[in-house]
Every structure is written in structure tokens, then in C-alpha cells.
Coordinates of C-alpha atoms and ligand atoms in Angstrom, one line a residue:
M1 CA 0.0 0.0 0.0
P2 CA 1.6 3.4 -0.9
D3 CA 2.3 5.6 2.0
G4 CA -0.2 8.1 0.8
T5 CA -3.1 5.7 1.0
Q6 CA -1.8 4.7 4.4
A7 CA -1.9 8.3 5.5
L8 CA -5.5 8.5 4.4
M9 CA -6.5 5.6 6.5
D10 CA -4.6 6.6 9.6
A11 CA -6.4 8.1 12.6
R12 CA -6.1 11.9 12.7
T13 CA -3.1 12.1 15.0
G14 CA -1.3 9.8 17.4
S15 CA -3.3 7.3 19.4
P16 CA -2.3 7.1 23.0
A17 CA -3.6 4.0 24.8
R18 CA -6.6 4.7 27.0
P19 CA -8.6 2.7 29.4
I20 CA -12.0 1.4 28.3
A21 CA -14.6 3.6 29.9
H22 CA -18.3 3.4 30.7
A23 CA -20.5 6.3 31.5
E24 CA -24.1 7.3 31.5
V25 CA -25.1 10.8 30.8
E26 CA -28.2 12.8 29.7
V27 CA -26.8 13.7 26.3
L28 CA -24.1 12.3 24.1
I29 CA -22.7 14.4 21.2
I30 CA -20.7 12.8 18.4
G31 CA -18.0 15.2 17.2
T32 CA -16.3 18.3 18.3
G33 CA -16.5 20.5 15.3
F34 CA -18.5 23.7 15.1
S35 CA -21.7 21.9 15.7
G36 CA -20.6 19.9 18.7
I37 CA -18.6 22.7 20.4
G38 CA -21.5 25.1 19.9
L39 CA -24.1 22.8 21.3
A40 CA -21.9 21.8 24.2
T41 CA -21.3 25.5 25.0
M42 CA -25.0 26.2 25.1
L43 CA -25.9 23.1 27.1
R44 CA -23.3 24.1 29.7
R45 CA -24.4 27.7 29.8
S46 CA -28.0 26.6 30.4
G47 CA -26.9 24.6 33.4
R48 CA -26.9 21.2 31.8
H49 CA -23.6 19.4 32.7
S50 CA -24.5 15.8 32.1
F51 CA -23.2 15.4 28.6
L52 CA -20.2 14.0 26.9
M53 CA -18.7 14.6 23.5
L54 CA -17.3 11.5 21.7
E55 CA -14.4 12.5 19.4
R56 CA -12.6 10.0 17.2
A57 CA -9.5 12.2 16.8
W58 CA -7.2 13.5 19.6
S59 CA -8.1 17.1 19.3
I60 CA -11.1 19.2 18.6
G61 CA -12.0 21.1 15.5
G62 CA -13.7 18.8 12.9
T63 CA -13.2 19.9 9.4
W64 CA -11.0 22.8 10.6
R65 CA -8.7 20.4 12.4
D66 CA -8.5 18.0 9.4
N67 CA -8.0 20.5 6.5
T68 CA -4.5 21.7 7.0
Y69 CA -3.5 21.9 3.4
P70 CA -1.4 25.0 2.2
G71 CA -3.8 27.9 1.6
A72 CA -6.7 26.5 3.6
A73 CA -9.1 29.2 4.5
C74 CA -12.8 29.8 4.8
D75 CA -14.7 31.3 1.9
I76 CA -17.4 32.8 4.2
Q77 CA -16.5 36.1 6.0
S78 CA -15.0 35.6 9.4
H79 CA -17.4 37.9 11.3
L80 CA -20.3 35.9 9.9
Y81 CA -18.5 32.5 10.1
S82 CA -18.4 32.5 13.9
Y83 CA -20.9 32.0 16.7
S84 CA -23.1 35.1 17.5
F85 CA -22.7 34.1 21.2
R86 CA -18.9 34.1 20.9
P87 CA -18.0 37.1 18.7
N88 CA -14.3 37.5 18.0
P89 CA -13.1 41.1 17.7
E90 CA -9.7 39.8 16.7
W91 CA -10.4 38.3 13.3
S92 CA -7.4 39.3 11.3
H93 CA -9.0 39.3 7.8
L94 CA -12.3 39.4 6.1
Y95 CA -11.8 35.7 5.4
A96 CA -10.1 33.7 8.2
T97 CA -7.4 31.0 7.6
Q98 CA -7.8 27.5 8.8
A99 CA -5.4 28.0 11.7
E100 CA -7.2 31.1 12.9
I101 CA -10.6 29.3 12.9
L102 CA -9.1 26.3 14.7
A103 CA -7.6 28.6 17.3
Y104 CA -11.0 30.3 17.7
L105 CA -12.7 26.9 18.4
Q106 CA -9.9 25.8 20.8
Q107 CA -10.2 29.1 22.7
I108 CA -14.0 28.5 23.1
S109 CA -13.5 25.0 24.2
D110 CA -11.0 26.2 26.9
E111 CA -12.9 29.2 28.1
E112 CA -16.3 27.4 28.1
E113 CA -14.6 24.6 30.1
L114 CA -15.6 21.9 27.7
A115 CA -12.5 19.7 28.1
P116 CA -13.9 17.6 31.0
H117 CA -16.8 16.7 28.7
I118 CA -14.7 15.4 25.8
V119 CA -13.7 11.8 25.3
F120 CA -10.9 11.8 22.7
G121 CA -10.0 8.7 20.6
A122 CA -13.6 7.5 20.9
E123 CA -14.8 6.6 17.5
V124 CA -18.5 5.6 17.5
L125 CA -18.8 2.1 16.1
E126 CA -22.5 1.6 16.7
A127 CA -25.3 3.5 18.5
N128 CA -28.4 1.5 19.3
W129 CA -31.7 2.7 20.7
D130 CA -32.7 0.3 23.5
D131 CA -36.5 0.4 23.8
E132 CA -36.6 -1.3 27.2
R133 CA -34.0 1.0 28.8
R134 CA -35.2 3.9 26.8
R135 CA -31.7 4.9 26.2
W136 CA -29.1 5.1 23.5
I137 CA -26.3 2.6 23.9
V138 CA -23.2 3.8 22.1
K139 CA -20.3 1.6 21.5
T140 CA -17.0 3.2 20.8
D141 CA -13.5 1.9 20.4
S142 CA -12.7 3.2 23.8
G143 CA -15.8 2.2 25.7
E144 CA -19.5 2.1 26.0
Y145 CA -21.7 5.1 26.7
V146 CA -25.3 5.4 27.6
A147 CA -27.6 8.5 27.2
K148 CA -31.1 9.6 27.0
A149 CA -30.5 11.8 24.0
L150 CA -28.0 11.3 21.1
V151 CA -26.8 14.1 18.8
S152 CA -24.8 13.5 15.7
A153 CA -22.6 16.5 15.2
A154 CA -20.3 14.4 12.9
G155 CA -20.6 16.8 10.0
H156 CA -21.0 16.2 6.3
L157 CA -17.5 17.1 5.2
S158 CA -15.6 14.8 7.5
D159 CA -14.9 11.6 5.6
P160 CA -12.8 12.0 2.5
T161 CA -13.8 10.3 -0.6
L162 CA -11.3 8.8 -3.1
P163 CA -12.1 8.7 -6.8
D164 CA -12.8 5.4 -8.4
I165 CA -9.8 5.6 -10.9
P166 CA -8.1 2.4 -11.9
G167 CA -4.6 2.1 -10.4
L168 CA -5.0 4.7 -7.7
D169 CA -4.0 2.2 -5.0
R170 CA -0.9 1.3 -6.9
F171 CA 0.6 4.8 -7.2
G172 CA 4.2 4.5 -6.0
G173 CA 4.9 8.2 -5.3
K174 CA 3.4 10.1 -2.4
L175 CA -0.4 10.4 -2.4
F176 CA -2.7 12.0 0.0
H177 CA -6.2 13.5 0.2
S178 CA -6.5 17.3 0.6
A179 CA -8.2 16.7 4.0
R180 CA -5.3 14.5 5.2
W181 CA -2.4 16.7 4.1
D182 CA 1.0 15.3 5.2
S183 CA 2.9 18.4 6.3
S184 CA 6.1 16.4 6.7
H185 CA 6.2 15.9 2.9
R186 CA 8.3 18.5 1.0
W187 CA 6.8 19.1 -2.4
E188 CA 9.0 22.0 -3.4
Q189 CA 10.7 21.2 -6.7
Q190 CA 8.6 18.1 -7.2
R191 CA 6.2 17.2 -10.0
V192 CA 2.8 17.4 -8.4
G193 CA -0.6 16.4 -9.7
V194 CA -3.9 17.6 -8.3
I195 CA -7.2 15.8 -9.0
G196 CA -10.2 18.0 -8.6
T197 CA -11.0 21.7 -9.0
G198 CA -13.4 22.3 -6.1
A199 CA -13.1 24.7 -3.2
S200 CA -10.1 22.8 -1.7
A201 CA -8.1 22.4 -5.0
I202 CA -8.4 26.1 -5.9
Q203 CA -6.8 27.1 -2.6
I204 CA -4.1 24.4 -2.9
V205 CA -3.0 25.0 -6.5
P206 CA -1.7 28.6 -6.1
E207 CA 0.4 27.5 -3.1
L208 CA 1.9 24.5 -4.9
A209 CA 2.5 26.7 -8.0
K210 CA 4.9 28.9 -5.9
S211 CA 7.6 26.3 -5.6
A212 CA 6.7 23.0 -7.2
A213 CA 8.8 22.1 -10.3
Q214 CA 5.6 21.3 -12.2
V215 CA 1.9 21.2 -11.2
T216 CA -0.7 19.4 -13.3
V217 CA -4.3 20.1 -12.4
F218 CA -6.7 17.4 -13.6
Q219 CA -10.1 19.1 -14.1
R220 CA -13.3 17.2 -14.8
T221 CA -15.7 20.1 -14.6
A222 CA -14.7 23.8 -14.7
P223 CA -15.9 25.7 -11.6
Y224 CA -17.3 29.3 -11.7
I225 CA -15.0 31.6 -9.8
V226 CA -15.6 35.1 -8.6
P227 CA -13.2 37.7 -7.2
R228 CA -12.2 37.4 -3.6
K229 CA -12.4 40.6 -1.7
E230 CA -9.3 40.9 0.5
Y231 CA -9.3 43.0 3.7
E232 CA -7.1 43.0 6.7
Y233 CA -8.6 44.4 9.9
S234 CA -6.3 47.0 11.5
K235 CA -5.4 46.8 15.2
A236 CA -7.5 50.0 15.6
E237 CA -10.5 48.3 14.1
Q238 CA -10.0 45.2 16.3
R239 CA -9.8 47.4 19.4
M240 CA -13.0 49.1 18.3
F241 CA -14.8 45.7 17.8
A242 CA -13.7 44.7 21.4
R243 CA -14.8 48.0 23.0
L244 CA -17.9 48.6 21.0
P245 CA -19.3 45.1 20.1
G246 CA -22.2 46.8 18.3
T247 CA -19.7 47.7 15.5
A248 CA -18.7 44.1 14.9
Q249 CA -22.4 43.1 15.1
A250 CA -23.2 45.7 12.4
I251 CA -20.6 44.1 10.1
R252 CA -22.1 40.7 10.9
D253 CA -25.6 41.9 10.0
D254 CA -24.4 43.5 6.7
L255 CA -22.6 40.2 5.8
F256 CA -25.7 38.2 6.7
W257 CA -28.0 40.2 4.5
D258 CA -25.4 40.4 1.7
N259 CA -25.3 36.6 1.6
E260 CA -29.1 36.3 2.0
A261 CA -29.5 38.6 -1.1
R262 CA -27.6 36.0 -3.1
F263 CA -30.3 33.3 -2.7
P264 CA -32.4 34.5 -5.7
Q265 CA -29.4 33.6 -7.9
R266 CA -29.9 30.0 -6.8
R267 CA -33.5 30.2 -7.7
G268 CA -32.4 31.2 -11.2
V269 CA -34.1 34.6 -11.1
P270 CA -32.8 36.1 -14.4
A271 CA -31.6 39.5 -13.1
F272 CA -29.7 37.9 -10.3
I273 CA -28.2 35.0 -12.1
D274 CA -27.2 37.1 -15.1
Q275 CA -25.4 39.5 -12.9
I276 CA -23.3 36.9 -11.1
T277 CA -22.6 35.0 -14.3
K278 CA -21.2 38.2 -15.8
V279 CA -19.0 38.9 -12.7
S280 CA -17.6 35.4 -12.9
L281 CA -16.9 35.4 -16.7
A282 CA -15.4 38.9 -16.5
H283 CA -13.1 37.6 -13.8
L284 CA -12.0 34.8 -16.1
E285 CA -11.5 37.1 -19.0
A286 CA -9.5 39.6 -16.9
Q287 CA -7.2 36.9 -15.5
V288 CA -6.7 34.5 -18.4
A289 CA -5.5 35.9 -21.7
D290 CA -4.9 32.6 -23.6
P291 CA -8.2 31.8 -25.4
D292 CA -7.7 28.1 -25.4
L293 CA -7.1 28.0 -21.6
R294 CA -10.0 30.4 -21.1
E295 CA -12.3 28.2 -23.1
R296 CA -11.4 25.1 -21.1
L297 CA -12.0 27.1 -17.9
T298 CA -15.5 28.2 -19.0
P299 CA -18.2 26.3 -17.2
H300 CA -21.1 24.9 -19.3
Y301 CA -23.9 24.8 -16.7
A302 CA -25.8 27.4 -14.8
I303 CA -23.8 29.3 -12.2
G304 CA -24.5 28.2 -8.6
C305 CA -25.4 24.6 -9.7
K306 CA -22.1 23.8 -8.0
R307 CA -20.5 25.9 -5.3
I308 CA -19.4 29.3 -6.6
L309 CA -15.7 29.6 -5.7
I310 CA -13.8 32.7 -4.7
S311 CA -10.2 33.3 -5.7
N312 CA -7.9 35.9 -7.0
D313 CA -4.9 33.6 -7.4
Y314 CA -6.2 30.4 -8.9
Y315 CA -6.5 31.6 -12.6
P316 CA -3.1 33.4 -12.4
A317 CA -1.5 30.2 -11.0
L318 CA -2.9 28.3 -14.0
C319 CA -1.2 30.8 -16.3
Q320 CA 2.2 30.1 -14.8
A321 CA 4.8 28.3 -17.0
N322 CA 5.2 25.5 -14.4
V323 CA 1.4 24.8 -14.2
E324 CA -0.8 22.9 -16.7
L325 CA -4.5 22.5 -16.7
N326 CA -5.3 19.1 -18.0
T327 CA -8.8 18.4 -19.2
D328 CA -8.2 15.2 -21.2
G329 CA -9.7 13.0 -18.5
I330 CA -7.9 10.4 -16.4
E331 CA -7.7 6.9 -17.9
R332 CA -5.7 5.2 -15.2
I333 CA -3.0 5.8 -12.6
T334 CA 0.3 3.9 -13.0
P335 CA 3.0 3.5 -10.3
G336 CA 4.7 6.7 -11.5
A337 CA 2.2 8.7 -13.5
V338 CA -1.3 9.7 -14.4
E339 CA -2.3 8.4 -17.8
T340 CA -4.8 10.5 -19.6
R341 CA -7.5 9.4 -22.0
T342 CA -5.4 10.7 -24.9
G343 CA -2.7 8.2 -23.9
R344 CA -0.3 10.8 -22.4
E345 CA 1.6 9.8 -19.3
I346 CA 2.3 12.6 -16.8
D347 CA 5.1 11.6 -14.4
L348 CA 4.5 12.7 -10.9
D349 CA 6.2 12.6 -7.5
L350 CA 3.2 13.6 -5.5
L351 CA -0.5 13.2 -6.3
V352 CA -3.0 15.3 -4.3
V353 CA -6.5 13.9 -4.3
A354 CA -8.9 16.9 -3.8
T355 CA -12.0 15.0 -4.6
G356 CA -14.2 16.0 -1.7
F357 CA -16.2 14.1 0.9
E358 CA -18.7 11.3 1.5
A359 CA -21.5 13.9 1.7
T360 CA -24.5 12.1 0.1
D361 CA -24.2 8.8 2.0
L362 CA -23.0 9.9 5.5
P363 CA -20.8 7.1 7.0
I364 CA -22.2 7.9 10.5
A365 CA -25.7 6.9 9.3
H366 CA -24.4 3.3 8.8
R367 CA -23.7 3.2 12.6
I368 CA -27.0 4.5 14.1
V369 CA -29.7 2.0 14.7
G370 CA -33.1 3.3 15.9
R371 CA -36.3 1.5 17.0
D372 CA -37.0 -2.0 15.7
N373 CA -33.4 -2.3 14.4
H374 CA -34.0 0.4 11.8
L375 CA -30.7 1.6 10.4
L376 CA -30.4 5.3 9.7
S377 CA -28.6 4.7 6.3
D378 CA -31.6 2.5 5.3
H379 CA -34.0 5.3 6.2
W380 CA -31.8 7.6 4.1
S381 CA -31.3 5.2 1.2
D382 CA -32.9 7.8 -1.2
G383 CA -31.0 10.6 0.5
G384 CA -31.1 12.3 3.9
R385 CA -34.5 13.2 5.2
A386 CA -35.4 14.7 8.6
F387 CA -38.2 16.6 10.2
A388 CA -37.1 20.2 10.6
C389 CA -33.8 19.0 9.1
T390 CA -33.0 17.7 12.6
T391 CA -35.1 14.8 13.9
V392 CA -35.9 11.4 12.3
T393 CA -38.9 9.2 12.7
R394 CA -38.1 5.8 14.4
F395 CA -35.0 7.4 16.0
P396 CA -36.2 8.5 19.5
N397 CA -34.4 11.4 21.2
F398 CA -32.0 11.6 18.3
F399 CA -30.9 14.8 16.6
V400 CA -28.7 15.4 13.6
M401 CA -26.7 18.6 13.1
L402 CA -25.7 19.7 9.6
G403 CA -27.5 16.6 8.2
P404 CA -30.2 16.6 5.5
N405 CA -30.9 19.8 3.7
T406 CA -28.8 22.1 5.9
G407 CA -26.0 23.0 3.6
L408 CA -26.0 26.4 1.9
G409 CA -25.2 27.8 -1.5
A410 CA -24.6 31.2 -0.1
G411 CA -24.3 32.0 3.6
S412 CA -22.8 30.8 6.9
M413 CA -23.2 27.3 8.1
I414 CA -22.7 28.7 11.6
Y415 CA -26.1 30.4 11.4
M416 CA -27.6 27.0 10.5
V417 CA -25.7 25.4 13.4
E418 CA -27.0 28.0 15.9
T419 CA -30.5 27.5 14.7
Q420 CA -30.2 23.8 15.3
I421 CA -28.6 24.4 18.7
A422 CA -31.6 26.4 19.8
Y423 CA -34.0 23.7 18.5
I424 CA -32.1 20.8 20.1
C425 CA -31.7 22.5 23.5
E426 CA -35.5 23.2 23.7
A427 CA -36.2 19.6 22.7
I428 CA -33.7 18.2 25.2
D429 CA -35.3 20.3 28.0
Y430 CA -38.7 19.1 27.0
L431 CA -37.8 15.4 27.0
L432 CA -35.6 15.5 30.1
E433 CA -38.1 17.5 32.2
R434 CA -40.8 14.9 31.4
D435 CA -38.6 11.8 31.2
A436 CA -40.3 11.5 27.8
D437 CA -39.1 10.0 24.5
I438 CA -39.8 12.0 21.3
E439 CA -39.7 11.3 17.6
P440 CA -41.3 13.1 14.8
D441 CA -44.6 11.9 13.6
P442 CA -44.0 10.1 10.3
E443 CA -46.6 12.2 8.6
A444 CA -44.9 15.4 9.8
E445 CA -41.5 14.1 8.5
E446 CA -43.0 13.2 5.1
E447 CA -44.8 16.6 4.8
Y448 CA -41.6 18.4 5.8
V449 CA -39.5 16.5 3.3
E450 CA -42.0 17.2 0.5
S451 CA -42.1 20.9 1.3
I452 CA -38.3 20.9 0.9
H453 CA -38.6 19.1 -2.4
A454 CA -41.3 21.4 -3.7
R455 CA -39.0 24.4 -2.9
S456 CA -36.0 22.8 -4.6
V457 CA -37.7 22.2 -7.9
G458 CA -36.7 24.8 -10.4
S459 CA -33.6 25.8 -8.5
V460 CA -30.2 25.9 -10.2
W461 CA -29.2 22.9 -8.1
L462 CA -31.7 20.7 -9.8
S463 CA -32.1 22.4 -13.1
G464 CA -28.7 23.9 -13.7
G465 CA -27.3 21.1 -15.8
C466 CA -24.5 20.0 -13.6
H467 CA -23.6 17.0 -11.5
S468 CA -23.0 17.7 -7.8
W469 CA -23.0 16.1 -4.4
Y470 CA -25.9 18.3 -3.4
V471 CA -28.3 16.0 -5.2
H472 CA -28.8 12.3 -4.2
P473 CA -27.8 10.1 -7.2
G474 CA -30.6 7.6 -6.5
S475 CA -33.6 9.8 -6.0
G476 CA -32.4 12.9 -7.9
R477 CA -33.6 15.0 -5.0
L478 CA -31.7 17.9 -3.4
T479 CA -30.8 16.3 -0.1
A480 CA -27.7 18.3 1.0
L481 CA -28.8 21.9 0.7
W482 CA -31.4 24.1 2.2
P483 CA -33.5 25.4 -0.7
D484 CA -34.6 28.7 0.8
F485 CA -33.3 31.8 2.6
M486 CA -31.2 31.2 5.7
S487 CA -33.7 33.4 7.7
Q488 CA -36.5 31.1 6.6
F489 CA -34.6 28.1 8.0
R490 CA -34.6 29.9 11.4
A491 CA -38.2 31.0 11.1
E492 CA -39.2 27.4 10.5
N493 CA -36.7 25.5 12.6
G494 CA -35.6 27.8 15.4
H495 CA -38.0 26.4 18.0
F496 CA -39.0 22.9 19.0
N497 CA -42.7 22.3 18.9
P498 CA -43.9 19.0 20.4
E499 CA -47.1 19.1 18.3
H500 CA -45.3 17.4 15.5
Y501 CA -43.9 14.7 17.7
L502 CA -44.9 11.3 19.0
V503 CA -44.3 11.6 22.7
S504 CA -44.1 8.6 25.0
V505 CA -43.6 8.8 28.8
A506 CA -42.6 5.9 31.0
N507 CA -45.5 3.9 32.4
T508 CA -48.1 5.6 30.2
Ligands
NA7_1 P1 -15.8 19.2 -3.8 O1 -16.4 20.5 -3.9 O2 -16.7 18.0 -3.7 O3 -14.9 19.0 -5.1 C1 -14.3 17.8 -5.5 C2 -13.6 18.0 -6.8 O4 -13.0 16.7 -7.2 C3 -14.5 18.4 -8.0 O5 -13.8 19.3 -8.8 C4 -14.8 17.1 -8.7 O6 -15.1 17.2 -10.1 C5 -13.5 16.4 -8.5 N1 -13.6 15.0 -8.7 C6 -14.3 14.1 -7.9 N2 -14.1 12.9 -8.4 C7 -13.3 12.9 -9.5 C8 -12.8 12.0 -10.4 N3 -13.1 10.7 -10.3 N4 -12.0 12.4 -11.4 C9 -11.7 13.7 -11.5 N5 -12.2 14.7 -10.7 C10 -12.9 14.3 -9.7 O7 -14.7 19.0 -2.6 P2 -13.8 20.2 -2.0 O8 -12.9 19.5 -1.0 O9 -13.1 20.9 -3.1 O10 -14.8 21.1 -1.3 C11 -15.7 20.6 -0.4 C12 -16.5 21.7 0.3 O11 -15.6 22.3 1.2 C13 -17.0 22.8 -0.5 O12 -18.2 22.5 -1.1 C14 -17.1 23.9 0.4 O13 -18.3 23.8 1.2 C15 -15.9 23.7 1.3 P3 -16.6 17.4 -10.6 O14 -16.9 18.9 -10.4 O15 -17.5 16.5 -9.8 O16 -16.6 17.0 -12.0

């Protein structure tokens, strides 16, 4: 097995031996990314201390711990991509880097005293609802945990996916996925290949182009790219945000409504979609002079059907003499090269696989078993479905964060996370105060899922003529994204309402 593949399979960091533990708590949370840390903070602030977070790695941070590739940064503005209940006056730039976001999460974990609640190195192997005990029994590789309520905060961009390309496993050079970057590997002066041209690849390529001998970017589908507004906050501004939090809040509000105003693009409203298409194509024209390269970089689907990327340095990197955009298609991978469909062999020392994540068939769903041995991945065989995007029929006292239909084409996932936190905290209060078990009425779930589908019909995601992980390949339905305004998500899903639930209480 090449060492790259090995690196992909390895646990996130070292794995110190630990005793097998057992514990019973009110709430178990799987994961310590933005969803888990945020929910834990609010549980603790509301006086609930009986909870544990199960984390398979050895540090917190989720996707912001895992994605350490050169150039890793968020493409949503920092003052919006942060919790409203933990504003950070010290954001250095309009868009934060991975390291800055991870430090922000770590600081919250420290200051909110979450460490005693985290079990590191505890990968959930199976979570079973026990109808007699009316508890979730969660087996991990470091012990068994029991809880009244279970929250999956495992994320949808957490398990890398490898492309199904013949020979990938026989590549003899260095190979790793963008989300498992091996920082010990020196790629300077090497011949590097990058498979994929998504949000990760377009951040990686300009960094590689600075000092690799040769970079070959293997593109299957051209992305739309728009300019990235750069802005560094001055020390004076940061002091102002700290002393007058209302000024940072005003920025946050502006950013929120700016993003919200982009939603009509995704509905394909002509005036909106034409405007953003022009912006993107003008960016390409301004940055790429070579007509052949420009043609190959021109997308042939409706903008927004795939994520609109932001970058000022990707196109210029592709114009460098040491960088090639290859659009021939990959035939196979040999021990030393990528062979294209035109029969050309491109020799490589390093192959970076930036092909995204298992986002349509979430691996965690194969490990969660509800009432009557019902497996979550079976319930979701046609794509994720949940009432209020959060609860699932036949899965009592179970909540999923950033699961079905919670992704965004434009906007901050942290807003979605905070909405779900409020919903879940209210639901947990409800069920713990009554010692009740709750699950959504199947009819309510069905009605909700249909209302989401009705809203997604006609959107660029379904009608834009592209292939993306937003749409479930089996059902053809939009299962990853929320097909409405962010504010509408909060209006619908900001509060728990027991009316839509089947509620059972012990001895009744
Ligand atoms: P994405 O956005 O899923 O992008 C994956 C890229 O990999 C995309 O360009 C794919 O091309 C390409 N890909 C996938 N499989 C193959 C094969 N078999 N051959 C060639 N190319 C392939 O993942 P990212 O990590 O970039 O970004 C994930 C999210 O992070 C993003 O949405 C943001 O929310 C942040 P395709 O377009 O499918 O033709």
C-alpha cells in the first residue's frame, strides 16, 4: 500500500492507549467541530452538565482540524462564520485562515470549560436505541456510553472520498487526500498532480505553484470563480470591535443580508443569475489571456449549480509556466504517473486527491440504529430526510446537526448550526423534564421533506445542468442543501414544537 493511502486511513493524530470507559449521561454528542462545540457550550451555559462529546480524533475542530493543506481558508467572511454568542473582535482578515478558525474553536473549548466533557480517541462504532431501557447505547473503540439523547454532530464534510480511478491504489509516489495533508512531505521542486477543481483544490494549487517544479491540475468540470475581496482588519478596528461590540455586530448583520440577497441567484431569477454570471466570466477574462485555456475554464452549466468559488490567485496560477490545466480525463494511474484518455503519461512525485467528501451517504448513518433495528442509512437510502432537518422518525431522542438539507449555496453554516442548537436545546429540555421519548410523527416528517422538495424544484441545483453532491444520485432530489433563505430556516426551525412529535412517557 503506498504511504499516501496509508496516511489517508490513519487516525487523525497519534493514538495514546486509554482505558476502556463506561459512562451514563443525559446527552451524548458525536463530534467536536463547530456543531458539537457550539451545542456543548449552550448546554453548559444553560446549566446542563450531564453530557459527553465523543471525538474519534485526539483534538477538537472537525473539518478545521482536518483540512490543514497549504492555503486552507474559509470562503465565508469571518465575522459571519463565527458564533453570534462568541463574537471574535480579533479576526485578522475578512476571510479567516484554517489556523485562525481552529484557534478560535480551541479558545472557546478552553474558556467554556468543555475539556472535561470530551472523550478523545472514541470513534463511534455503533449507536443503538434500546427500547426497554429507553436509552441510546453507544459503542466506541474506547468504551460504551449510555444516554437519554443522542446528537450526531459528525458533519457532512468529515470523511474524505477517493475517486474510483483504476490504479489509484498502486501509485508509487506520495499520495494524500486534501483533507489528510502530510505536512512532513516536502513538495517543493517536485512534480505534483492535483485531481479536482473544487473549493479545496483552488486554494491548494496557487500554493503549490509557488515552488513545485511542475503542477498538473486534472479538471473534470470547470468551476465558476468570482473575485475574492481581500481585507485586513487593522489593530485599531479590532480594538473598536472589542470595546464597541455593536460595531462588529453591524458588520455581521451586513454580511448576513449580503449573503441572504444571493439566494435569488440559486432560484435562477434572471436578473440575479445574469449579474453573477457576468461577474464570474469577466473575472476569467481579466485573469486568463490565452483563449484556449479560457475556453477550457469556461463552465457549461448554470452558475450556482455547483458551489461558486472565490479566488484571486487560482487563474493566475494556471497561467504560470510550471502549471498545466489538463482536461483530457484520467484513464488510469500507473505506479509513477497519471495516464490521460489521450494516452499521455504525466510523471508525478506527488498526487494530491482533492475530490471532496462522503457527503451524500454519510458514513455515520451506517452506525446509528433506531427503534426496531432500523438503520439510519436505510431510512436515508434515497438521500437524507429529517423533520425540521433535525429529527428522524423511528429514532427517538436523536438529533442530527448539519445533516439533511442544511447546507448552503450562499451563507454561513454557523447560522444554521446556531438555529439547530436552539431547537435541540429546547427539545432536550422538553424530554428530560418529562422523562419522555420523542420522535417526529412520520406524517410530519413526510410533509416536511415534501415541502423541501417542492422548494428545490426549479432551483439551479436541480435544473442547472451540472452533477453535484448536493443531489442524491438515486432519488435525484436535493438532499444536501437548504433550498430557501437562511432566515427562513430559522423561522421554521428555530423552536421545538412538540405538536409534530410522538411523545411517550414511562408507564403511560
Ligand atoms: P468538492 O467541492 O466535492 O470538489 C471535488 C472536486 O473533485 C470536484 O472538482 C470534482 O469534479 C473532482 N472529482 C471528484 N471525483 C473525481 C474523479 N473521479 N476524477 C476527477 N475529478 C474528480 O470538494 P472540495 O474538497 O473541493 O470542497 C468541499 C467543500 O468544502 C466545498 O463545497 C465547500 O463547502 C468547502 P466534478 O466537479 O465532480 O466534475
